[in-house]
Amino acid sequence: MTRVDRVASVNARIGWKALTAAEYQEDGYAFLATPNIKSAEIDFENVNFISEFRYEESPDLKLATGDVLLAKDGNTLGIVNIVRDLPRPATVNGSIAVLRARDVDPNFLRYVIASDITQSAISAVKDGMGVPHLFQRDINRLAVPLPSAEEQRRISRFLDVQIGHIDDVIAKRTRQLALLGERELSAVFHAVRGASQSGQRKGSGLAWMGSVPEAWAVAAVSHHYEVLLGKMLNQERVEGEYLRPYLRNTNVQWDRIATHDLLRMNFPPSERSRYEVRAGDLLICEGGEPGRSAIWRGEVGEIYYQKALHRARPRGESSARWLYYCMRAATALNVFAVEGNTTTIAHLTGEQLRVLRFPFPPREVQDQITSELDEEVRLLRDLANRVGEQLDLLAERRSALITAAVTGQIDVTTARGVRVP
């Protein structure tokens, strides 16, 4: 057993040397980021490009075949890949460390870093100011088992075959998951424009929607719903006051409101009716993913909402579930950006939401369509959950196989169904 710095050099970009996104070019030298190394093969196509000057100013980060790339920042921390082919000159941004093997097979080093043992060590030492970060000194200290050079190559060849099979299945299951998501969004869009309804049709007046049944009204959201925007009150937490739970943007996901991490604050009596949330209210995110929505089901008896959320409460016979599906379709089609409802940071203000126009059929039609749509969506999500479970099992199998091979827990020369020279 040895350390990374004994068998490889570790280099990473320190700062950005004043590089800004404004310097990116339409072509030039590939500038890899962590999304480019997440798949089985490194993506050299969907990249930003920098100038020759920027490429040359960090010669130790000019990529070469055999370089091991390790994500060292953020949620992707610990992802590792290897440069098998180099279709064009390339370098990396500050989120990736380049490990260049000296006294170890580079592919074997890649698998060692991908093993459960090393990934656990990375999780134990990561640090940073709010954003997970792996320092170069910590990468240098990672332990590397060091069998003979011949055994390293044998293990690498074995894992290339076995992990290649697993990665192929993962790619297919991931594609299935994406197709199920696309099918759900297609079903939602089909439903909210009344595509399956018989009778005459008319132009909706909405470019993204096309036509709707002749009998359907097309109206602003405020015509059917009371829309209010939350705000962060500067109320001090008075000792002895009852601190009430409230919902934030992060609590609201599509069709689901998480309550495991509720925060509390003091709501004075004069503000409670303004910020209360009742069962059946639709909560809509202003920022993050503008338009993301979910209906509050009343899981907590007394609860309020706060900054960056809108509360839409149906007026009369309107359905919160119908508006939810309208928001789902509009968000999927990026309608808010198309119609100019964005600023430097994408958001959906209360004023913008109130004037958004959607089709509104009679209430009994809304209920019929949403009931049928709920059932179809439930079936699609059940399938998606099963595929997700399969992906989890494949990821576990992948990690376990890598760990067993690089630590010598299995003899790769006699592994079932595999012949390794």
Coordinates of C-alpha atoms in Angstrom, one line a residue:
M1 CA 0.0 0.0 0.0
T2 CA 1.3 3.5 -0.9
R3 CA 0.0 7.0 -1.5
V4 CA -1.2 8.7 -4.6
D5 CA 1.6 11.2 -4.6
R6 CA 4.2 8.4 -4.6
V7 CA 2.9 6.9 -7.9
A8 CA 1.3 9.9 -9.7
S9 CA 1.5 13.7 -10.0
V10 CA -1.6 15.7 -9.0
N11 CA -2.3 19.0 -10.6
A12 CA -5.3 21.3 -10.4
R13 CA -6.2 24.8 -11.5
I14 CA -5.7 27.2 -8.6
G15 CA -8.2 29.9 -9.1
W16 CA -9.3 31.0 -12.5
K17 CA -6.5 33.5 -13.4
A18 CA -9.2 36.0 -14.0
L19 CA -10.8 33.7 -16.7
T20 CA -14.5 34.6 -17.2
A21 CA -17.3 33.0 -19.2
A22 CA -17.1 36.0 -21.5
E23 CA -13.9 34.6 -22.8
Y24 CA -15.4 31.4 -24.0
Q25 CA -15.2 30.9 -27.8
E26 CA -17.2 29.1 -30.4
D27 CA -14.2 26.9 -31.1
G28 CA -10.7 26.4 -29.8
Y29 CA -9.4 24.3 -26.9
A30 CA -11.8 22.1 -25.0
F31 CA -12.3 23.2 -21.4
L32 CA -13.8 20.3 -19.5
A33 CA -16.1 20.6 -16.5
T34 CA -17.4 17.9 -14.2
P35 CA -20.5 17.2 -16.4
N36 CA -18.1 16.1 -19.1
I37 CA -16.6 13.3 -17.0
K38 CA -19.8 11.9 -15.5
S39 CA -20.6 9.4 -18.2
A40 CA -18.7 6.1 -19.1
E41 CA -16.8 8.0 -21.8
I42 CA -15.5 11.6 -21.4
D43 CA -17.6 14.0 -23.4
F44 CA -15.3 16.3 -25.5
E45 CA -18.2 17.7 -27.6
N46 CA -20.6 19.5 -25.3
V47 CA -17.9 21.7 -23.8
N48 CA -16.8 25.3 -23.5
F49 CA -13.8 26.5 -25.6
I50 CA -11.0 28.7 -24.6
S51 CA -8.2 30.5 -26.5
E52 CA -4.7 29.1 -27.1
F53 CA -3.3 31.7 -24.7
R54 CA -5.5 30.3 -21.9
Y55 CA -4.7 26.8 -22.8
E56 CA -0.9 27.4 -22.8
E57 CA -0.9 29.3 -19.4
S58 CA -1.4 26.0 -17.5
P59 CA 0.9 23.5 -19.2
D60 CA 0.6 20.9 -16.4
L61 CA -3.2 20.7 -17.2
K62 CA -2.9 20.0 -20.9
L63 CA -4.6 16.6 -21.1
A64 CA -2.9 13.5 -22.4
T65 CA -4.0 10.0 -23.0
G66 CA -4.0 8.1 -19.7
D67 CA -4.7 11.1 -17.5
V68 CA -7.1 10.3 -14.6
L69 CA -9.6 13.1 -14.0
L70 CA -11.1 13.5 -10.5
A71 CA -14.0 15.9 -9.6
K72 CA -12.9 17.7 -6.5
D73 CA -15.8 20.2 -5.9
G74 CA -19.5 20.3 -5.3
N75 CA -22.1 17.5 -5.5
T76 CA -20.0 15.6 -8.1
L77 CA -17.0 15.3 -5.8
G78 CA -15.3 11.9 -6.2
I79 CA -16.4 11.2 -9.8
V80 CA -13.5 9.8 -11.6
N81 CA -12.7 9.0 -15.3
I82 CA -9.7 8.4 -17.6
V83 CA -8.7 9.9 -20.8
R84 CA -8.7 6.9 -23.2
D85 CA -8.7 9.0 -26.4
L86 CA -8.0 12.7 -26.9
P87 CA -9.9 13.8 -30.0
R88 CA -8.8 17.5 -29.6
P89 CA -6.4 19.5 -27.3
A90 CA -8.2 19.9 -24.0
T91 CA -7.7 21.1 -20.4
V92 CA -9.9 21.2 -17.3
N93 CA -11.6 23.9 -15.2
G94 CA -11.0 24.4 -11.5
S95 CA -13.4 21.6 -10.4
I96 CA -11.2 18.8 -11.8
A97 CA -7.8 17.5 -10.6
V98 CA -5.5 15.8 -13.2
L99 CA -3.7 12.7 -11.9
R100 CA -0.8 11.6 -14.2
A101 CA 0.4 8.2 -13.4
R102 CA 4.2 7.5 -13.0
D103 CA 4.6 4.2 -11.2
V104 CA 1.2 2.7 -11.5
D105 CA -1.1 1.6 -14.3
P106 CA -3.3 4.7 -14.9
N107 CA -6.5 2.6 -15.5
F108 CA -5.8 0.7 -12.3
L109 CA -5.4 4.0 -10.5
R110 CA -8.7 5.1 -11.9
Y111 CA -10.4 2.0 -10.5
V112 CA -8.8 2.4 -7.1
I113 CA -10.2 5.9 -6.8
A114 CA -13.6 4.6 -7.9
S115 CA -13.6 1.9 -5.2
D116 CA -15.8 2.1 -2.1
I117 CA -12.7 2.3 0.1
T118 CA -11.3 5.4 -1.6
Q119 CA -14.7 7.0 -2.1
S120 CA -15.3 6.6 1.7
A121 CA -11.9 8.2 2.4
I122 CA -12.8 11.1 0.1
S123 CA -16.1 11.6 1.9
A124 CA -14.3 11.7 5.2
V125 CA -11.8 14.4 4.3
K126 CA -13.8 16.7 2.0
D127 CA -14.0 20.3 3.3
G128 CA -15.0 23.7 2.1
M129 CA -17.1 26.8 2.8
G130 CA -20.6 25.3 2.3
V131 CA -19.6 23.7 -1.0
P132 CA -17.9 20.2 -0.6
H133 CA -14.3 20.4 -1.7
L134 CA -11.3 18.1 -1.8
F135 CA -7.9 19.7 -1.3
Q136 CA -4.9 18.6 -3.3
R137 CA -3.1 17.6 -0.2
D138 CA -5.9 15.2 0.6
I139 CA -5.8 13.7 -2.9
N140 CA -2.1 13.1 -2.4
R141 CA -2.7 11.2 0.8
L142 CA -5.2 8.7 -0.7
A143 CA -4.1 5.1 -0.3
V144 CA -3.3 3.0 -3.3
P145 CA -2.8 -0.8 -3.2
L146 CA 0.1 -1.7 -5.3
P147 CA 0.2 -5.3 -6.7
S148 CA 2.6 -6.1 -9.5
A149 CA 2.4 -4.1 -12.7
E150 CA 1.2 -7.3 -14.5
E151 CA -1.5 -7.8 -11.9
Q152 CA -2.6 -4.2 -12.2
R153 CA -3.0 -4.6 -15.9
R154 CA -4.9 -7.8 -15.5
I155 CA -7.3 -6.3 -13.0
S156 CA -7.8 -3.3 -15.2
R157 CA -8.7 -5.5 -18.2
F158 CA -11.1 -7.6 -16.1
L159 CA -12.8 -4.5 -14.9
D160 CA -12.9 -2.9 -18.3
V161 CA -15.0 -5.9 -19.5
Q162 CA -17.2 -6.3 -16.5
I163 CA -17.8 -2.6 -15.8
G164 CA -18.4 -2.0 -19.5
H165 CA -21.3 -4.5 -19.4
I166 CA -22.7 -2.9 -16.3
D167 CA -22.3 0.6 -17.8
D168 CA -24.1 -0.5 -20.9
V169 CA -27.1 -1.6 -18.9
I170 CA -27.0 1.6 -16.8
A171 CA -27.1 3.7 -19.9
K172 CA -30.1 1.8 -21.2
R173 CA -32.0 2.0 -17.9
T174 CA -31.1 5.7 -17.7
R175 CA -32.5 6.2 -21.2
Q176 CA -35.7 4.3 -20.1
L177 CA -36.0 6.7 -17.2
A178 CA -35.7 9.7 -19.5
L179 CA -38.3 8.2 -21.9
L180 CA -40.8 7.7 -19.0
G181 CA -40.3 11.3 -17.9
E182 CA -40.9 12.4 -21.5
R183 CA -44.0 10.3 -21.7
E184 CA -45.4 11.9 -18.5
L185 CA -44.8 15.4 -19.8
S186 CA -46.3 14.5 -23.2
A187 CA -49.4 13.1 -21.4
V188 CA -49.7 16.3 -19.3
F189 CA -49.4 18.6 -22.3
H190 CA -51.9 16.5 -24.3
A191 CA -54.4 16.7 -21.4
V192 CA -54.2 20.4 -20.6
R193 CA -54.8 21.4 -24.2
G194 CA -57.8 19.0 -24.5
A195 CA -56.3 17.0 -27.3
S196 CA -58.5 14.0 -26.7
Q197 CA -61.8 16.0 -26.4
S198 CA -64.2 15.7 -29.3
G199 CA -65.9 18.7 -31.0
Q200 CA -64.8 21.9 -32.7
R201 CA -61.5 23.5 -31.8
K202 CA -60.3 27.1 -31.7
G203 CA -56.9 28.8 -31.4
S204 CA -55.9 29.2 -27.8
G205 CA -54.1 32.4 -28.4
L206 CA -51.0 30.8 -26.8
A207 CA -48.2 30.0 -29.2
W208 CA -46.9 27.2 -27.1
M209 CA -50.3 25.5 -26.8
G210 CA -52.0 25.7 -30.2
S211 CA -55.7 24.9 -30.2
V212 CA -58.2 23.9 -27.5
P213 CA -61.8 22.8 -27.6
E214 CA -64.2 25.5 -28.7
A215 CA -66.1 25.4 -25.4
W216 CA -63.0 26.0 -23.2
A217 CA -62.3 29.5 -21.9
V218 CA -58.7 30.8 -22.0
A219 CA -58.2 33.2 -19.1
A220 CA -55.6 34.7 -16.8
V221 CA -54.7 32.7 -13.6
S222 CA -56.0 35.6 -11.4
H223 CA -59.5 35.1 -12.9
H224 CA -59.7 31.7 -11.2
Y225 CA -57.3 31.8 -8.3
E226 CA -56.3 34.1 -5.5
V227 CA -52.5 34.5 -6.0
L228 CA -50.3 35.8 -3.2
L229 CA -46.5 36.0 -2.9
G230 CA -44.7 35.2 0.3
K231 CA -42.1 37.4 1.8
M232 CA -39.5 37.0 4.6
L233 CA -40.8 38.8 7.7
N234 CA -38.2 40.5 9.9
Q235 CA -39.8 39.2 13.1
E236 CA -37.5 38.5 16.0
R237 CA -37.9 35.2 17.7
V238 CA -39.4 36.4 20.9
E239 CA -38.8 34.1 23.9
G240 CA -41.9 32.4 25.0
E241 CA -43.7 32.9 21.6
Y242 CA -44.9 29.9 19.8
L243 CA -42.7 29.5 16.7
R244 CA -44.8 28.3 13.8
P245 CA -43.5 26.0 11.0
Y246 CA -43.3 27.4 7.5
L247 CA -42.6 26.2 3.9
R248 CA -39.8 27.4 1.7
N249 CA -38.9 27.0 -1.9
T250 CA -36.7 24.0 -1.2
N251 CA -39.7 22.2 0.5
V252 CA -41.7 22.3 -2.8
Q253 CA -40.9 19.7 -5.4
W254 CA -43.0 18.6 -8.3
D255 CA -46.2 17.1 -6.9
R256 CA -44.6 16.7 -3.5
I257 CA -44.0 18.9 -0.4
A258 CA -41.2 17.7 1.9
T259 CA -41.8 18.3 5.6
H260 CA -38.8 16.7 7.2
D261 CA -36.8 19.9 7.5
L262 CA -39.3 22.6 8.3
L263 CA -38.0 25.8 9.9
R264 CA -40.0 27.9 12.4
M265 CA -40.4 31.5 13.2
N266 CA -42.8 33.9 15.0
F267 CA -45.8 35.0 12.9
P268 CA -47.7 37.9 14.6
P269 CA -51.5 37.5 14.7
S270 CA -51.9 40.3 12.2
E271 CA -49.9 38.3 9.6
R272 CA -51.2 34.8 10.1
S273 CA -54.2 34.8 7.8
R274 CA -52.0 36.3 5.0
Y275 CA -49.4 33.6 5.2
E276 CA -51.4 30.5 6.3
V277 CA -51.5 27.5 4.0
R278 CA -54.6 25.4 3.9
A279 CA -55.1 21.9 2.6
G280 CA -55.8 22.2 -1.2
D281 CA -53.7 25.3 -1.7
L282 CA -51.2 25.1 -4.6
L283 CA -47.7 26.4 -3.8
I284 CA -45.7 27.6 -6.7
C285 CA -41.9 28.4 -6.7
E286 CA -40.8 31.9 -7.7
G287 CA -37.2 31.0 -8.2
G288 CA -34.9 27.9 -8.5
E289 CA -37.1 26.2 -11.1
P290 CA -39.8 28.9 -11.6
G291 CA -43.2 27.3 -11.7
R292 CA -42.4 24.1 -9.8
S293 CA -45.6 23.3 -8.0
A294 CA -47.3 21.0 -5.5
I295 CA -50.6 20.9 -3.6
W296 CA -50.5 21.1 0.2
R297 CA -52.3 18.1 1.6
G298 CA -52.6 19.2 5.2
E299 CA -49.8 17.0 6.7
V300 CA -49.2 19.6 9.4
G301 CA -52.1 21.2 11.1
E302 CA -50.9 24.8 11.3
I303 CA -48.4 26.0 8.7
Y304 CA -47.4 29.1 6.8
Y305 CA -45.4 29.9 3.7
Q306 CA -42.5 32.3 3.1
K307 CA -40.2 34.0 0.7
A308 CA -40.0 32.7 -3.0
L309 CA -43.3 30.9 -2.9
H310 CA -46.6 31.8 -4.3
R311 CA -49.9 30.6 -2.8
A312 CA -52.7 30.0 -5.3
R313 CA -56.0 29.3 -3.8
P314 CA -58.9 28.4 -6.1
R315 CA -61.8 30.8 -6.4
G316 CA -65.2 29.2 -6.8
E317 CA -65.2 26.0 -8.7
S318 CA -61.7 26.1 -10.1
S319 CA -59.4 23.1 -9.4
A320 CA -56.0 23.4 -7.9
R321 CA -55.1 20.1 -9.5
W322 CA -55.9 21.6 -13.0
L323 CA -53.6 24.6 -12.4
Y324 CA -50.9 22.2 -11.2
Y325 CA -50.9 20.4 -14.5
C326 CA -51.0 23.7 -16.4
M327 CA -47.9 24.8 -14.6
R328 CA -46.3 21.4 -15.2
A329 CA -46.8 21.7 -18.9
A330 CA -45.8 25.4 -19.1
T331 CA -42.6 24.8 -17.1
A332 CA -41.6 21.8 -19.2
L333 CA -41.9 23.9 -22.3
N334 CA -40.0 26.8 -20.8
V335 CA -43.0 29.1 -21.4
F336 CA -41.9 31.6 -18.7
A337 CA -38.6 32.3 -20.5
V338 CA -40.4 32.4 -23.9
E339 CA -42.9 35.0 -22.7
G340 CA -40.2 37.1 -21.1
N341 CA -40.9 36.2 -17.5
T342 CA -37.2 36.0 -16.5
T343 CA -34.5 38.3 -15.3
T344 CA -30.8 37.7 -14.7
I345 CA -31.8 35.1 -12.2
A346 CA -34.9 33.2 -13.5
H347 CA -37.9 33.8 -11.4
L348 CA -41.7 34.1 -11.7
T349 CA -43.1 37.1 -9.9
G350 CA -46.6 37.3 -8.5
E351 CA -47.5 39.9 -11.2
Q352 CA -46.3 37.6 -13.9
L353 CA -48.1 34.6 -12.5
R354 CA -51.4 36.4 -12.2
V355 CA -51.6 37.3 -15.8
L356 CA -50.4 33.9 -17.2
R357 CA -53.2 32.5 -19.4
F358 CA -54.2 28.9 -19.5
P359 CA -57.3 27.0 -20.8
F360 CA -60.0 26.5 -18.3
P361 CA -62.8 24.0 -19.1
P362 CA -65.8 23.5 -16.9
R363 CA -65.1 22.1 -13.5
E364 CA -66.5 18.7 -14.2
V365 CA -64.2 18.5 -17.3
Q366 CA -61.2 19.5 -15.2
D367 CA -62.0 16.8 -12.7
Q368 CA -62.5 14.1 -15.4
I369 CA -59.2 15.0 -17.1
T370 CA -57.1 15.3 -14.0
S371 CA -58.5 12.0 -12.6
E372 CA -57.5 10.2 -15.8
L373 CA -54.2 12.0 -15.9
D374 CA -53.4 11.2 -12.2
E375 CA -53.9 7.5 -13.0
E376 CA -51.6 7.6 -16.1
V377 CA -49.0 9.5 -14.2
R378 CA -49.1 7.1 -11.3
L379 CA -48.5 4.2 -13.5
L380 CA -45.6 5.9 -15.3
R381 CA -44.0 6.9 -11.9
D382 CA -44.4 3.3 -10.6
L383 CA -42.4 2.1 -13.7
A384 CA -39.9 4.9 -13.1
N385 CA -39.4 3.9 -9.5
R386 CA -38.7 0.3 -10.6
V387 CA -36.2 1.5 -13.1
G388 CA -34.6 3.7 -10.4
E389 CA -34.4 0.7 -8.0
Q390 CA -32.6 -1.3 -10.8
L391 CA -30.2 1.6 -11.3
D392 CA -29.4 1.7 -7.6
L393 CA -28.7 -2.1 -7.6
L394 CA -26.5 -1.7 -10.7
A395 CA -24.5 1.1 -9.1
E396 CA -24.0 -1.0 -5.9
R397 CA -22.9 -4.0 -8.1
R398 CA -20.5 -1.8 -10.0
S399 CA -18.9 -0.4 -6.8
A400 CA -18.7 -3.7 -5.1
L401 CA -17.0 -5.4 -8.1
I402 CA -14.4 -2.6 -8.5
T403 CA -13.6 -2.7 -4.7
A404 CA -13.3 -6.5 -4.7
A405 CA -11.0 -6.5 -7.7
V406 CA -8.6 -3.7 -6.7
T407 CA -8.3 -5.1 -3.1
G408 CA -7.6 -8.6 -4.2
Q409 CA -10.8 -10.0 -2.7
I410 CA -11.5 -11.9 -6.0
D411 CA -9.0 -13.6 -8.3
V412 CA -9.7 -12.0 -11.7
T413 CA -8.0 -14.8 -13.5
T414 CA -10.5 -17.3 -12.3
A415 CA -13.6 -15.1 -12.1
R416 CA -16.7 -16.9 -13.4
G417 CA -17.3 -16.6 -17.1
V418 CA -14.3 -14.4 -17.7
R419 CA -10.9 -15.2 -19.2
V420 CA -8.2 -12.7 -18.5
P421 CA -4.8 -13.2 -20.0

